[in-house]
Amino acid sequence: MKKHPVASIIIVCILIVTVGASIAYYNTKSFGFDEDAVIFKQEEDGITVFDYKIYYDDVEYIYNETKAYTPDYTYTLGPHIVDDLSFLQI
């Protein structure tokens, strides 16, 4: 029986929306009177995505501020399956 491909559908939808937004952004910026369109550019002090500048110092500050709120360990309710390897004679 085939499982529901929910994760695959979500990934494909996100990919389609991202490609569509990139094409629309590039066409709008390149045919207008604005400067050259920058979809993605990596620089020494940060990255530029759709003309929005993201500085590495800001990302590091946000990471250090939110590090106290993230858990150190992860827990799961799934089964822990351990095979009986006693027949290997180790």
Tab-separated table of C-alpha atoms in Angstrom:
chain	number	residue	atom	x	y	z
A	1	MET	CA	0.000	0.000	0.000
A	2	LYS	CA	1.381	3.383	-1.000
A	3	LYS	CA	1.907	5.929	1.742
A	4	HIS	CA	0.751	9.500	1.434
A	5	PRO	CA	3.466	11.597	-0.256
A	6	VAL	CA	2.799	14.714	1.835
A	7	ALA	CA	6.462	15.630	2.362
A	8	SER	CA	7.239	15.229	-1.339
A	9	ILE	CA	4.302	17.402	-2.336
A	10	ILE	CA	5.326	20.134	0.132
A	11	ILE	CA	8.932	20.136	-1.125
A	12	VAL	CA	7.805	20.339	-4.753
A	13	CYS	CA	5.398	23.185	-3.940
A	14	ILE	CA	8.122	25.138	-2.122
A	15	LEU	CA	10.449	24.610	-5.077
A	16	ILE	CA	7.837	25.836	-7.564
A	17	VAL	CA	7.062	28.947	-5.502
A	18	THR	CA	10.776	29.739	-5.051
A	19	VAL	CA	11.532	29.415	-8.770
A	20	GLY	CA	8.469	31.484	-9.653
A	21	ALA	CA	9.382	34.237	-7.191
A	22	SER	CA	12.961	34.311	-8.491
A	23	ILE	CA	11.838	34.651	-12.101
A	24	ALA	CA	9.279	37.341	-11.252
A	25	TYR	CA	11.820	39.275	-9.190
A	26	TYR	CA	14.491	39.096	-11.897
A	27	ASN	CA	12.085	40.199	-14.636
A	28	THR	CA	10.752	43.071	-12.544
A	29	LYS	CA	14.210	44.385	-11.617
A	30	SER	CA	15.952	43.845	-14.955
A	31	PHE	CA	13.229	45.407	-17.129
A	32	GLY	CA	12.631	48.341	-14.791
A	33	PHE	CA	14.737	51.406	-14.242
A	34	ASP	CA	16.300	50.047	-11.057
A	35	GLU	CA	19.825	48.729	-10.669
A	36	ASP	CA	20.890	45.211	-11.647
A	37	ALA	CA	18.924	42.410	-10.076
A	38	VAL	CA	20.787	40.406	-7.421
A	39	ILE	CA	19.069	37.103	-6.678
A	40	PHE	CA	21.879	35.589	-4.595
A	41	LYS	CA	25.366	36.889	-3.906
A	42	GLN	CA	27.903	35.821	-1.295
A	43	GLU	CA	30.299	38.460	-0.020
A	44	GLU	CA	32.908	38.756	2.712
A	45	ASP	CA	30.613	40.348	5.295
A	46	GLY	CA	27.344	38.605	4.434
A	47	ILE	CA	25.015	37.392	1.712
A	48	THR	CA	22.509	39.191	-0.458
A	49	VAL	CA	19.204	37.506	-1.304
A	50	PHE	CA	16.700	39.403	-3.478
A	51	ASP	CA	18.543	42.679	-2.703
A	52	TYR	CA	18.212	42.107	1.053
A	53	LYS	CA	21.581	42.153	2.798
A	54	ILE	CA	22.076	39.571	5.602
A	55	TYR	CA	25.235	40.181	7.618
A	56	TYR	CA	27.130	37.322	9.262
A	57	ASP	CA	27.456	39.360	12.482
A	58	ASP	CA	23.673	39.668	12.735
A	59	VAL	CA	23.195	35.929	12.194
A	60	GLU	CA	25.800	35.167	14.867
A	61	TYR	CA	24.101	37.572	17.293
A	62	ILE	CA	20.689	35.956	16.722
A	63	TYR	CA	22.219	32.497	17.130
A	64	ASN	CA	23.891	33.431	20.420
A	65	GLU	CA	20.691	35.016	21.744
A	66	THR	CA	18.481	32.021	20.889
A	67	LYS	CA	20.968	29.324	21.892
A	68	ALA	CA	19.631	29.344	25.458
A	69	TYR	CA	16.129	28.475	24.228
A	70	THR	CA	17.058	25.503	22.054
A	71	PRO	CA	17.186	22.068	23.657
A	72	ASP	CA	20.490	20.277	24.190
A	73	TYR	CA	19.007	16.824	23.676
A	74	THR	CA	16.225	15.461	21.533
A	75	TYR	CA	13.712	12.894	22.675
A	76	THR	CA	11.575	10.588	20.608
A	77	LEU	CA	8.539	8.454	21.282
A	78	GLY	CA	9.414	6.075	18.473
A	79	PRO	CA	10.482	2.518	19.162
A	80	HIS	CA	14.137	1.778	19.774
A	81	ILE	CA	14.884	-1.402	17.839
A	82	VAL	CA	18.039	-3.279	18.783
A	83	ASP	CA	18.951	-6.426	16.916
A	84	ASP	CA	20.203	-9.456	18.798
A	85	LEU	CA	23.796	-9.713	17.608
A	86	SER	CA	24.842	-12.497	19.992
A	87	PHE	CA	25.201	-14.973	17.129
A	88	LEU	CA	28.208	-13.029	15.735
A	89	GLN	CA	30.585	-14.384	18.395
A	90	ILE	CA	32.346	-11.065	18.898
